PDB file of C-alpha atoms in Angstrom:
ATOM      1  CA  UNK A  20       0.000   0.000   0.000  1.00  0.00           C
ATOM      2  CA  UNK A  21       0.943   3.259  -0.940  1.00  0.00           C
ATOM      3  CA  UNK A  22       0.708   6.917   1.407  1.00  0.00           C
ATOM      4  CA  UNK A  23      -0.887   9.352  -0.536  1.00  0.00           C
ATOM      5  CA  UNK A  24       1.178  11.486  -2.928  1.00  0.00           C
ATOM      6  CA  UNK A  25       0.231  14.694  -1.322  1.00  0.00           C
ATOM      7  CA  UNK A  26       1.152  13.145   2.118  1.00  0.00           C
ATOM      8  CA  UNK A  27       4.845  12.056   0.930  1.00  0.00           C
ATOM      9  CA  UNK A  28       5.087  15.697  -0.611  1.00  0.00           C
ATOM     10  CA  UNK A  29       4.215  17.315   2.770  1.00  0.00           C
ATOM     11  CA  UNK A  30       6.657  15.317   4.684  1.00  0.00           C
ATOM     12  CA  UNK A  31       9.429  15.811   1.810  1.00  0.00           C
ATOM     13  CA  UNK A  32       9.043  19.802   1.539  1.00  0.00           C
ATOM     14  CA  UNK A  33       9.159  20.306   5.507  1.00  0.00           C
ATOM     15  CA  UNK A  34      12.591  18.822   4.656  1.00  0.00           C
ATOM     16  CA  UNK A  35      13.855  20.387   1.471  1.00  0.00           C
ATOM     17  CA  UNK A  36      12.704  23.777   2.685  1.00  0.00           C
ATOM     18  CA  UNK A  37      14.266  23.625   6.244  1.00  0.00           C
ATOM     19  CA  UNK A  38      17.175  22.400   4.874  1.00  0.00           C
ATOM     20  CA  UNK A  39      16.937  24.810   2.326  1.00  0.00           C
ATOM     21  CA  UNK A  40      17.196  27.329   4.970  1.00  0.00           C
ATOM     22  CA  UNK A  41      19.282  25.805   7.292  1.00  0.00           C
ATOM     23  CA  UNK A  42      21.942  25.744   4.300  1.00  0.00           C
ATOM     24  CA  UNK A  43      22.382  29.259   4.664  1.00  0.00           C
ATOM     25  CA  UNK A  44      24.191  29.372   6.907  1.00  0.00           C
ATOM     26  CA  UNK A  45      27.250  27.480   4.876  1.00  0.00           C
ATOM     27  CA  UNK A  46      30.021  29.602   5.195  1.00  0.00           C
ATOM     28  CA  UNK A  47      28.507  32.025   7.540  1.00  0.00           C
ATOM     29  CA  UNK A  48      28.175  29.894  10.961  1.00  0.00           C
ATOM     30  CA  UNK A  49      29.145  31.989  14.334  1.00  0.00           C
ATOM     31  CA  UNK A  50      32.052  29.057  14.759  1.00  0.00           C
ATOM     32  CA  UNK A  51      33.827  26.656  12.489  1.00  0.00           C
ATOM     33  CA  UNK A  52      31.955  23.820  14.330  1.00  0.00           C
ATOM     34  CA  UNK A  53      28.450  24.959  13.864  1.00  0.00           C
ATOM     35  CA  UNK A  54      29.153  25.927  10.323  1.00  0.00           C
ATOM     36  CA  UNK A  55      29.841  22.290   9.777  1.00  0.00           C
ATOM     37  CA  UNK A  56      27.101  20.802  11.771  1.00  0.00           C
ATOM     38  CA  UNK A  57      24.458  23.113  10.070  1.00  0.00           C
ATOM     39  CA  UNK A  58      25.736  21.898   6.723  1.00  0.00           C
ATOM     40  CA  UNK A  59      25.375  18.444   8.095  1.00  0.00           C
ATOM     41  CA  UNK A  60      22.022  19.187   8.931  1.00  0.00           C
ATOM     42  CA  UNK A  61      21.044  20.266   6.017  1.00  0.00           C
ATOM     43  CA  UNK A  62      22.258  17.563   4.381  1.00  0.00           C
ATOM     44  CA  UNK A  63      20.157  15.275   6.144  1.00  0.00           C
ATOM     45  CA  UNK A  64      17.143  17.171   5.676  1.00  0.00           C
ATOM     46  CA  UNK A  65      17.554  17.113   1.791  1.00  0.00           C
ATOM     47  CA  UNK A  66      18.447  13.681   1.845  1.00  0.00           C
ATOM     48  CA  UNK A  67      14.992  12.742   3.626  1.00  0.00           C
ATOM     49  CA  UNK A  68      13.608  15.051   0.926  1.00  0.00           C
ATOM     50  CA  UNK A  69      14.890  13.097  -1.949  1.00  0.00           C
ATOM     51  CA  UNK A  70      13.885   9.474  -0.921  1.00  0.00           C
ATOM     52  CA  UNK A  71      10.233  10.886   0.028  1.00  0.00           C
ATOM     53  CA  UNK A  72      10.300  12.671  -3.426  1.00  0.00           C
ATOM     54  CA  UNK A  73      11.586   9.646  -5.099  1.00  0.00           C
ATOM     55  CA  UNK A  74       8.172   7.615  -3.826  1.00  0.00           C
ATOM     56  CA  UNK A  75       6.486  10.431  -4.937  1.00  0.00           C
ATOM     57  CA  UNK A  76       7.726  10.463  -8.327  1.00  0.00           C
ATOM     58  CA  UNK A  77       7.735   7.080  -8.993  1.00  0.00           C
ATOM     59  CA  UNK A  78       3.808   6.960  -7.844  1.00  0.00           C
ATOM     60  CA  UNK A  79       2.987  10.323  -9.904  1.00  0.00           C
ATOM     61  CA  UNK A  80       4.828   8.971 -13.506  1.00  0.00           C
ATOM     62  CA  UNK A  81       4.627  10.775 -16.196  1.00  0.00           C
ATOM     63  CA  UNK A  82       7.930  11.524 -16.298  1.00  0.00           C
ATOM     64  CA  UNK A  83       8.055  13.230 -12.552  1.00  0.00           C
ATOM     65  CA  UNK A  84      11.413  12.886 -10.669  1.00  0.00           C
ATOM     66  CA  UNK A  85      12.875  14.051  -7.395  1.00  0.00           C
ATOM     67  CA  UNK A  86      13.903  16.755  -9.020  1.00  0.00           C
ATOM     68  CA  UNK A  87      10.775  18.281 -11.077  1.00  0.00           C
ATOM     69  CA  UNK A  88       9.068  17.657  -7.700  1.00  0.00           C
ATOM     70  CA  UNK A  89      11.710  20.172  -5.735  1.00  0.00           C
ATOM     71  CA  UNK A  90      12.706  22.707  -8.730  1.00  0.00           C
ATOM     72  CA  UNK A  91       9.120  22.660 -11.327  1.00  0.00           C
ATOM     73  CA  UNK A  92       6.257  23.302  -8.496  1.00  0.00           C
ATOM     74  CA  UNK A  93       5.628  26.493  -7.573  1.00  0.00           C
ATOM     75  CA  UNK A  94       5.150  28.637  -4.283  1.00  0.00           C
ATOM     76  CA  UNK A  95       0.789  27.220  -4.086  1.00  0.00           C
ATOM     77  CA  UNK A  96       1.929  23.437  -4.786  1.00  0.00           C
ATOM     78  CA  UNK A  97       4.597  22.856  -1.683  1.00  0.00           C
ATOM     79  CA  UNK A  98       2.868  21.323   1.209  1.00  0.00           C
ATOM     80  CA  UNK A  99       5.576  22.572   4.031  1.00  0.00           C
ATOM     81  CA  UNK A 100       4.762  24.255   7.359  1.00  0.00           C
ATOM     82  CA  UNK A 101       5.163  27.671   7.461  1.00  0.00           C
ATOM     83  CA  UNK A 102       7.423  27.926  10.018  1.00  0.00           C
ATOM     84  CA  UNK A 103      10.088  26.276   8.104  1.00  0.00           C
ATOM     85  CA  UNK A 104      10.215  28.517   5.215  1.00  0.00           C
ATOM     86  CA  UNK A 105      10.459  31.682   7.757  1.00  0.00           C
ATOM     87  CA  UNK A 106      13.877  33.587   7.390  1.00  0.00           C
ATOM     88  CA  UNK A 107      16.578  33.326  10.259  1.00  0.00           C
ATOM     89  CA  UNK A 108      16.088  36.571  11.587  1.00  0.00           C
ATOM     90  CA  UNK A 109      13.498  38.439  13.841  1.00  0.00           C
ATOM     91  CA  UNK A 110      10.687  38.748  11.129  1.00  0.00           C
ATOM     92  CA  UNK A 111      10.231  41.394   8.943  1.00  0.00           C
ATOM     93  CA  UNK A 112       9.128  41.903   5.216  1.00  0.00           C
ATOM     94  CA  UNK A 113      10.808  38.902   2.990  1.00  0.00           C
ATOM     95  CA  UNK A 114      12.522  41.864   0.663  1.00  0.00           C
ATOM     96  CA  UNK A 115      14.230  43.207   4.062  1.00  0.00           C
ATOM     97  CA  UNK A 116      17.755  42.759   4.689  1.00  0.00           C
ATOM     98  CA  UNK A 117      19.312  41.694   7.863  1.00  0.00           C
ATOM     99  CA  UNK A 118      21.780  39.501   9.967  1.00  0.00           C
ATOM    100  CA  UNK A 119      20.869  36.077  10.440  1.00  0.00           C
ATOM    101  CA  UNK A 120      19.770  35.176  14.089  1.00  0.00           C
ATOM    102  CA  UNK A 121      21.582  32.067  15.084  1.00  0.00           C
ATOM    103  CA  UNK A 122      19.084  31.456  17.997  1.00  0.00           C
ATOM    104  CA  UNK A 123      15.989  31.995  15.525  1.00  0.00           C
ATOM    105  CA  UNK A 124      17.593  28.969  13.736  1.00  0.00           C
ATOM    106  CA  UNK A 125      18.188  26.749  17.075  1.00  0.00           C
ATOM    107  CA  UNK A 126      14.881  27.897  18.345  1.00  0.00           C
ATOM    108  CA  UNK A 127      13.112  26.877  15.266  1.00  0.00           C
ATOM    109  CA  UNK A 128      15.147  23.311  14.551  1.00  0.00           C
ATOM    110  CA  UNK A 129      14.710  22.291  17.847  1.00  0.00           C
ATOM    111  CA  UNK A 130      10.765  22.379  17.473  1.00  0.00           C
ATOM    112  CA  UNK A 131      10.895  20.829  14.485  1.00  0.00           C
ATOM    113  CA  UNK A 132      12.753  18.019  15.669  1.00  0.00           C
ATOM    114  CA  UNK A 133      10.684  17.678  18.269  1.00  0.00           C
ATOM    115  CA  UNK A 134       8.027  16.575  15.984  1.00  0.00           C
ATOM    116  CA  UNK A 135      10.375  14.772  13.969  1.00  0.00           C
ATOM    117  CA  UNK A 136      11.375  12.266  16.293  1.00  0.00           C
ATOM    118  CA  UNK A 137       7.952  11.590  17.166  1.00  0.00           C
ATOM    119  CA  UNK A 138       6.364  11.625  13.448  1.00  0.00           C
ATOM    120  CA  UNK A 139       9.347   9.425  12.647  1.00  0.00           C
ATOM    121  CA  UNK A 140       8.976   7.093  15.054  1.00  0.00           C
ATOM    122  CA  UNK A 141       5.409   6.366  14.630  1.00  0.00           C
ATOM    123  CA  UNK A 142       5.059   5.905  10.848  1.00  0.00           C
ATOM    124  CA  UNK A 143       8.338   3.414  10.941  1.00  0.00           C
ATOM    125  CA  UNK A 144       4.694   1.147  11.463  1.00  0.00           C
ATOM    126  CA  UNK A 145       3.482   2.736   8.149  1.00  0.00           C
ATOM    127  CA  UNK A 146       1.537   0.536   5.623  1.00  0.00           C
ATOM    128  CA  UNK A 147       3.959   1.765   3.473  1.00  0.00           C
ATOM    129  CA  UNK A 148       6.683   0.081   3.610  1.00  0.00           C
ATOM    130  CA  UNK A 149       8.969   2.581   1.393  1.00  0.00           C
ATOM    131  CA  UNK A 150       7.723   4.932   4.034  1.00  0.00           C
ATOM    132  CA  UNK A 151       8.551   3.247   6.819  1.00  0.00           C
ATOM    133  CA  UNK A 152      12.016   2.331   5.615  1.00  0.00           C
ATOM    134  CA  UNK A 153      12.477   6.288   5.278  1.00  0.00           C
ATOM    135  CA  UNK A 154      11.015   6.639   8.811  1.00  0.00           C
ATOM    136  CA  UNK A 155      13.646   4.233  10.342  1.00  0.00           C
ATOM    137  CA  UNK A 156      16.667   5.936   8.846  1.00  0.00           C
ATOM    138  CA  UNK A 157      15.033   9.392   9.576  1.00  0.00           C
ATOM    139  CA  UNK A 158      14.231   8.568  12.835  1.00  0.00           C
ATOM    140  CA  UNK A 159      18.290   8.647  13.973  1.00  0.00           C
ATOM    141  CA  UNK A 160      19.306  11.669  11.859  1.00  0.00           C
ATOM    142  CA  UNK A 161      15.973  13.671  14.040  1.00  0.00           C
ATOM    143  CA  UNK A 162      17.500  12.636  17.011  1.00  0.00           C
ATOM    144  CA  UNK A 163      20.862  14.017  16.195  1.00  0.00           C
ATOM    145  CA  UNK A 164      19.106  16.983  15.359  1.00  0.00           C
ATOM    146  CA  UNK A 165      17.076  17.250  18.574  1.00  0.00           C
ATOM    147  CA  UNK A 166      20.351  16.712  21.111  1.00  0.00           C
ATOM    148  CA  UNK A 167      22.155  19.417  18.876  1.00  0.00           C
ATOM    149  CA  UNK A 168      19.397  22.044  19.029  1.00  0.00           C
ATOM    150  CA  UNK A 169      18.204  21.236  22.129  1.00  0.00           C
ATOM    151  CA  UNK A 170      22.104  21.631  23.704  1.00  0.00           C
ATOM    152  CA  UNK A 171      22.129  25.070  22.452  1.00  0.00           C
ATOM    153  CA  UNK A 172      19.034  25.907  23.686  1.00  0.00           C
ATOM    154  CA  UNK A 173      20.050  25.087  27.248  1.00  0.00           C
ATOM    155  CA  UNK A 174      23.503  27.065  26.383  1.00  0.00           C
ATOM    156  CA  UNK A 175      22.050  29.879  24.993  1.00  0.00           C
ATOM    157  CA  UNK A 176      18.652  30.444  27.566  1.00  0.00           C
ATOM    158  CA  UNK A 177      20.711  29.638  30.893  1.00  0.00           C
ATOM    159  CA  UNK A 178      23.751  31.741  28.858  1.00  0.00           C
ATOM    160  CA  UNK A 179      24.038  35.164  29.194  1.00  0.00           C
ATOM    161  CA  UNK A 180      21.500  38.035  29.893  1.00  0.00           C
ATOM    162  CA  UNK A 181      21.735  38.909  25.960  1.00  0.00           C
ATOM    163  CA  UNK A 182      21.754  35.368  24.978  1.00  0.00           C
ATOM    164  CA  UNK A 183      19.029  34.804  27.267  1.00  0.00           C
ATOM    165  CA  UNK A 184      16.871  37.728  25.571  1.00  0.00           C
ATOM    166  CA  UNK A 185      17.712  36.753  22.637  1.00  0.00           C
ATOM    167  CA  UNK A 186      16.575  32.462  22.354  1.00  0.00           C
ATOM    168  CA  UNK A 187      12.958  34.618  24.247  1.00  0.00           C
ATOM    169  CA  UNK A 188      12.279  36.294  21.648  1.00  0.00           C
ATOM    170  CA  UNK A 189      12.910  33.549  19.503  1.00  0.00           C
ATOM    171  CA  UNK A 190      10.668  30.984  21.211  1.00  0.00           C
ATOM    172  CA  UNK A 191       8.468  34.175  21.156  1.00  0.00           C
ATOM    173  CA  UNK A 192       7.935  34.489  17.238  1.00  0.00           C
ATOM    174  CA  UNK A 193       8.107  31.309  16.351  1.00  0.00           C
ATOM    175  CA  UNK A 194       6.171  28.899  19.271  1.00  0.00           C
ATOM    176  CA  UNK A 195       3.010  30.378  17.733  1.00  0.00           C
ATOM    177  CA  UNK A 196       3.547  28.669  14.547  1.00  0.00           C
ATOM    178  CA  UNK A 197       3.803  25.459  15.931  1.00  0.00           C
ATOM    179  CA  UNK A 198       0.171  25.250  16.256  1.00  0.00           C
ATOM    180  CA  UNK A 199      -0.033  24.057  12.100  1.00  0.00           C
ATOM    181  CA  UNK A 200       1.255  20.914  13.466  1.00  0.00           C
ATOM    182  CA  UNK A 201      -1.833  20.024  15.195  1.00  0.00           C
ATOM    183  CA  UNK A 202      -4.490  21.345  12.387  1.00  0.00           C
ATOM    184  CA  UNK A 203      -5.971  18.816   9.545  1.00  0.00           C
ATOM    185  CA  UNK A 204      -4.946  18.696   6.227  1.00  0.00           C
ATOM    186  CA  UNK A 205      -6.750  16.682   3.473  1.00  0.00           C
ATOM    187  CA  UNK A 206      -3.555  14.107   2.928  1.00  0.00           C
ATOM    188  CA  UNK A 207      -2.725  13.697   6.466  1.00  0.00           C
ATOM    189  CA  UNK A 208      -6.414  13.039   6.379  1.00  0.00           C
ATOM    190  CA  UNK A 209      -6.138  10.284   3.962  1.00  0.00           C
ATOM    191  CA  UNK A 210      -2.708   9.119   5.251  1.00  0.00           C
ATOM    192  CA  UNK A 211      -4.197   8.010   8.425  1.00  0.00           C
ATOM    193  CA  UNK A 212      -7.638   6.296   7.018  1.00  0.00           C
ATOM    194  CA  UNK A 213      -5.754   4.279   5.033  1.00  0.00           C
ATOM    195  CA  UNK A 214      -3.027   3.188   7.075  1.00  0.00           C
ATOM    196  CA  UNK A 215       0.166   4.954   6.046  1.00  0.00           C
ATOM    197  CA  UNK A 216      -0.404   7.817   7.931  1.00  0.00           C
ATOM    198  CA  UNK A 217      -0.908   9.260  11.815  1.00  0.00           C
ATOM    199  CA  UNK A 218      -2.361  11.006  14.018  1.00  0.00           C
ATOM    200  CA  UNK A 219      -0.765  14.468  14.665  1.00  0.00           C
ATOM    201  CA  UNK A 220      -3.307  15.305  17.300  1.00  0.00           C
ATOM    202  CA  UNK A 221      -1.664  12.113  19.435  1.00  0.00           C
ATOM    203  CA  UNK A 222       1.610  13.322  19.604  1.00  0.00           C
ATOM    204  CA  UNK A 223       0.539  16.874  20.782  1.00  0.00           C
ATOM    205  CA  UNK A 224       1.225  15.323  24.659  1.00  0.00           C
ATOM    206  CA  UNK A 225       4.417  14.216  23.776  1.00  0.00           C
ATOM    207  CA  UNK A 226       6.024  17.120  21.786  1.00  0.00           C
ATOM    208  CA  UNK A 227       4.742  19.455  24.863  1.00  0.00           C
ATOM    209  CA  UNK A 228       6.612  17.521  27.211  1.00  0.00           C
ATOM    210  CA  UNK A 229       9.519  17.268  25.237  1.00  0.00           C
ATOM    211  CA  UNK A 230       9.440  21.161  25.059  1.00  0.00           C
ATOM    212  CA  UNK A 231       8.434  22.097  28.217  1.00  0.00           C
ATOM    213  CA  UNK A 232      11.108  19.970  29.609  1.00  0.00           C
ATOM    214  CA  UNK A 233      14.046  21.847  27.712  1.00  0.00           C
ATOM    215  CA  UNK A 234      12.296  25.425  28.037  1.00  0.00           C
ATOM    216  CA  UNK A 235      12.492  25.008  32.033  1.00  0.00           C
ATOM    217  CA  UNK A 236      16.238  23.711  31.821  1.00  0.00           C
ATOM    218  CA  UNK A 237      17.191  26.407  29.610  1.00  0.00           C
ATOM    219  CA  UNK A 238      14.948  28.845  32.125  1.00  0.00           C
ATOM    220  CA  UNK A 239      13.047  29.962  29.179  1.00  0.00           C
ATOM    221  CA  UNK A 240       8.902  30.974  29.371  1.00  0.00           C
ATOM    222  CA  UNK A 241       6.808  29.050  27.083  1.00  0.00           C
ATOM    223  CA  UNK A 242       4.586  32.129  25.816  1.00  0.00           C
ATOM    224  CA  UNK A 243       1.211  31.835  25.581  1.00  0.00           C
ATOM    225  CA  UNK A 244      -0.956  29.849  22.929  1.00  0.00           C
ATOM    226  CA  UNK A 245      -3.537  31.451  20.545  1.00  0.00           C
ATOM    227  CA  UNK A 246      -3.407  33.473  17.122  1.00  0.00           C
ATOM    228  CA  UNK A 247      -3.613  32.797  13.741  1.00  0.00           C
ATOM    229  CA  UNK A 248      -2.689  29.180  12.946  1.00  0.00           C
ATOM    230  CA  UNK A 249      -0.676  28.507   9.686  1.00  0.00           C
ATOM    231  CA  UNK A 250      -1.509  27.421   6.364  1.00  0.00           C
ATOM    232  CA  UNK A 251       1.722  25.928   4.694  1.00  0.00           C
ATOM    233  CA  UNK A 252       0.977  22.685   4.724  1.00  0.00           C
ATOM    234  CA  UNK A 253      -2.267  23.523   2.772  1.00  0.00           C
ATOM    235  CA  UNK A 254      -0.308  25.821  -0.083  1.00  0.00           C
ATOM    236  CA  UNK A 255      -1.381  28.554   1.770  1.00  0.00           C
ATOM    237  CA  UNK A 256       2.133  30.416   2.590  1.00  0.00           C
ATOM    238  CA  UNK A 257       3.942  33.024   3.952  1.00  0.00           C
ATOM    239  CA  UNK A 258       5.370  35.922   1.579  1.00  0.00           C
ATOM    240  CA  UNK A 259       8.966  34.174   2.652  1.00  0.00           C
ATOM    241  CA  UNK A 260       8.802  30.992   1.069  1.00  0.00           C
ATOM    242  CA  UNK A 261       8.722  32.438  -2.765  1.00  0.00           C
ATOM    243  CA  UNK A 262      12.113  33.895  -1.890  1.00  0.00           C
ATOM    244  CA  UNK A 263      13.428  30.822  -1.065  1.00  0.00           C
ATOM    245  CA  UNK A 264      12.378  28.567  -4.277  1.00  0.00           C
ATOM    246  CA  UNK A 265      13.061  31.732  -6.611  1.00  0.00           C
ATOM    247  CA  UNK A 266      16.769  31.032  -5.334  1.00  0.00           C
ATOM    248  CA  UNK A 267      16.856  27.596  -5.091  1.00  0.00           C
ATOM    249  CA  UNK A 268      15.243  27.261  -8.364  1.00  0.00           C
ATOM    250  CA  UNK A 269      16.619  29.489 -10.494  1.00  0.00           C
ATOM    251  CA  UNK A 270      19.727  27.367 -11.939  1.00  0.00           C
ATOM    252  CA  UNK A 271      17.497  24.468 -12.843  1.00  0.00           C
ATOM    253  CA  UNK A 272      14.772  26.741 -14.502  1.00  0.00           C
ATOM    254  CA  UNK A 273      17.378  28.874 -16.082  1.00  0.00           C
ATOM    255  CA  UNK A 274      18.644  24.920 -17.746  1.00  0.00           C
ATOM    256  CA  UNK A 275      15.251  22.949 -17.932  1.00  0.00           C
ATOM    257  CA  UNK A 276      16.955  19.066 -18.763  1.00  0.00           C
ATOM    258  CA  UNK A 277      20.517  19.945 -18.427  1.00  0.00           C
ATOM    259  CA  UNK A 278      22.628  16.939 -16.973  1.00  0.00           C
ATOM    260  CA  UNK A 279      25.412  17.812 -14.701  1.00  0.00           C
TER     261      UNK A 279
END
């Protein structure tokens, strides 16, 4: 049995775009090590990305590959959460320029990851089996990514009184857009009637533990929930995430069937 195309898209452009993002910082890291483990991250990311486009594809036919899925769809046809597409920097217009925020980028991989290692986990008992052969190797690179954002959490929150102020205002902005985990979506919809799917609504306990947990050890305040909840994972995005494809796009659109 097969997850639902739309469902395998969702869970590969969460990982193309973060890593997308998180690839930005590639030469640019605040020390040599976390330049490298960023990189490394992002690696990971985009390699989850390719094997759940590579189901996709090979579902869709008609010619579709890993790579018209990432570099031919446009801003309305990704299926990502919102907050993964957001810049790393306090937000702002998408056209504005500023310096990345290195705890904007911890604060927002270590609540991804959160989710990860619980989405992982559970569909490693997909119906799918391609899926849940992604899910087992995914599951260990999330984990690595959880310990690594969640030890600079700590570091930065029980840090300094700037690095303090700065991982708040962080978990400020971005904690609200966590709540477009727990909403429905037609494919995660599907996913979970017919078997290759989950619940996201049962994992809600367990990601707020794992987050409450690190926000008291890093003497951080968990601010409060409410607001708008986010529409990525229905193609409804932020103005940020054109920005990102229209750069991470442009060499394959500029040479439609080139072969490197």
């Amino acid at each position: 049995m097969n997850a639902p195309v739309d469902y395998l898209l969702h869970l590969a452009d969460n990982a193309l775009i973060l890593g997308q993002r998180n690839a930005e910082w590639c030469g640019h890291g605040p020390i040599l090590e976390e330049d490298i483990a960023l990189s490394n991250n992002s690696l990971d990311l985009i390699g989850q990305a390719r094997m759940l486009y590579q189901h996709a594809a090979a579902q869709i036919g008609k010619g579709a590959t890993e790579d018209t899925l990432a570099y031919f769809r446009d801003v309305p046809d990704f299926r990502n959460y919102t907050l993964c597409e957001l810049p790393h920097m306090p937000l702002m217009a998408a056209t504005s320029a500023g310096d990345r925020d290195f705890a904007m980028t911890i604060v927002r991989n270590f609540l991804y990851s959160s989710l990860m290692v619980l989405v992982w986990d559970q569909l490693q008992n997909s119906k799918d089996a391609q899926l849940a052969a992604i899910a087992a190797k995914s599951l260990k690179e999330a984990r690595y990514h959880l310990r690594h954002s969640r030890d600079w959490l700590v570091r930065l929150g029980d840090g300094t009184e700037v690095s303090h102020a700065k991982v708040q205002a962080a978990l400020d902005q971005l904690l609200p857009y966590t709540q477009e985990f727990w909403s429905t979506s037609p494919q995660e919809s599907a996913a979970l009637a017919n078997g290759t799917g989950i619940d996201m609504a049962a994992l809600q306990a367990d990601w707020n533990q794992i987050v409450d947990e690190a926000l008291q050890e890093a003497t951080l305040q968990r601010p409060a929930a409410g607001g708008f909840v986010p529409t990525g994972k229905q193609g409804i995005h932020s103005e940020h995430l054109g920005f990102v494809l229209a750069e991470m796009q442009s060499l394959a659109r500029q040479h439609p069937g080139a072969t490197w």
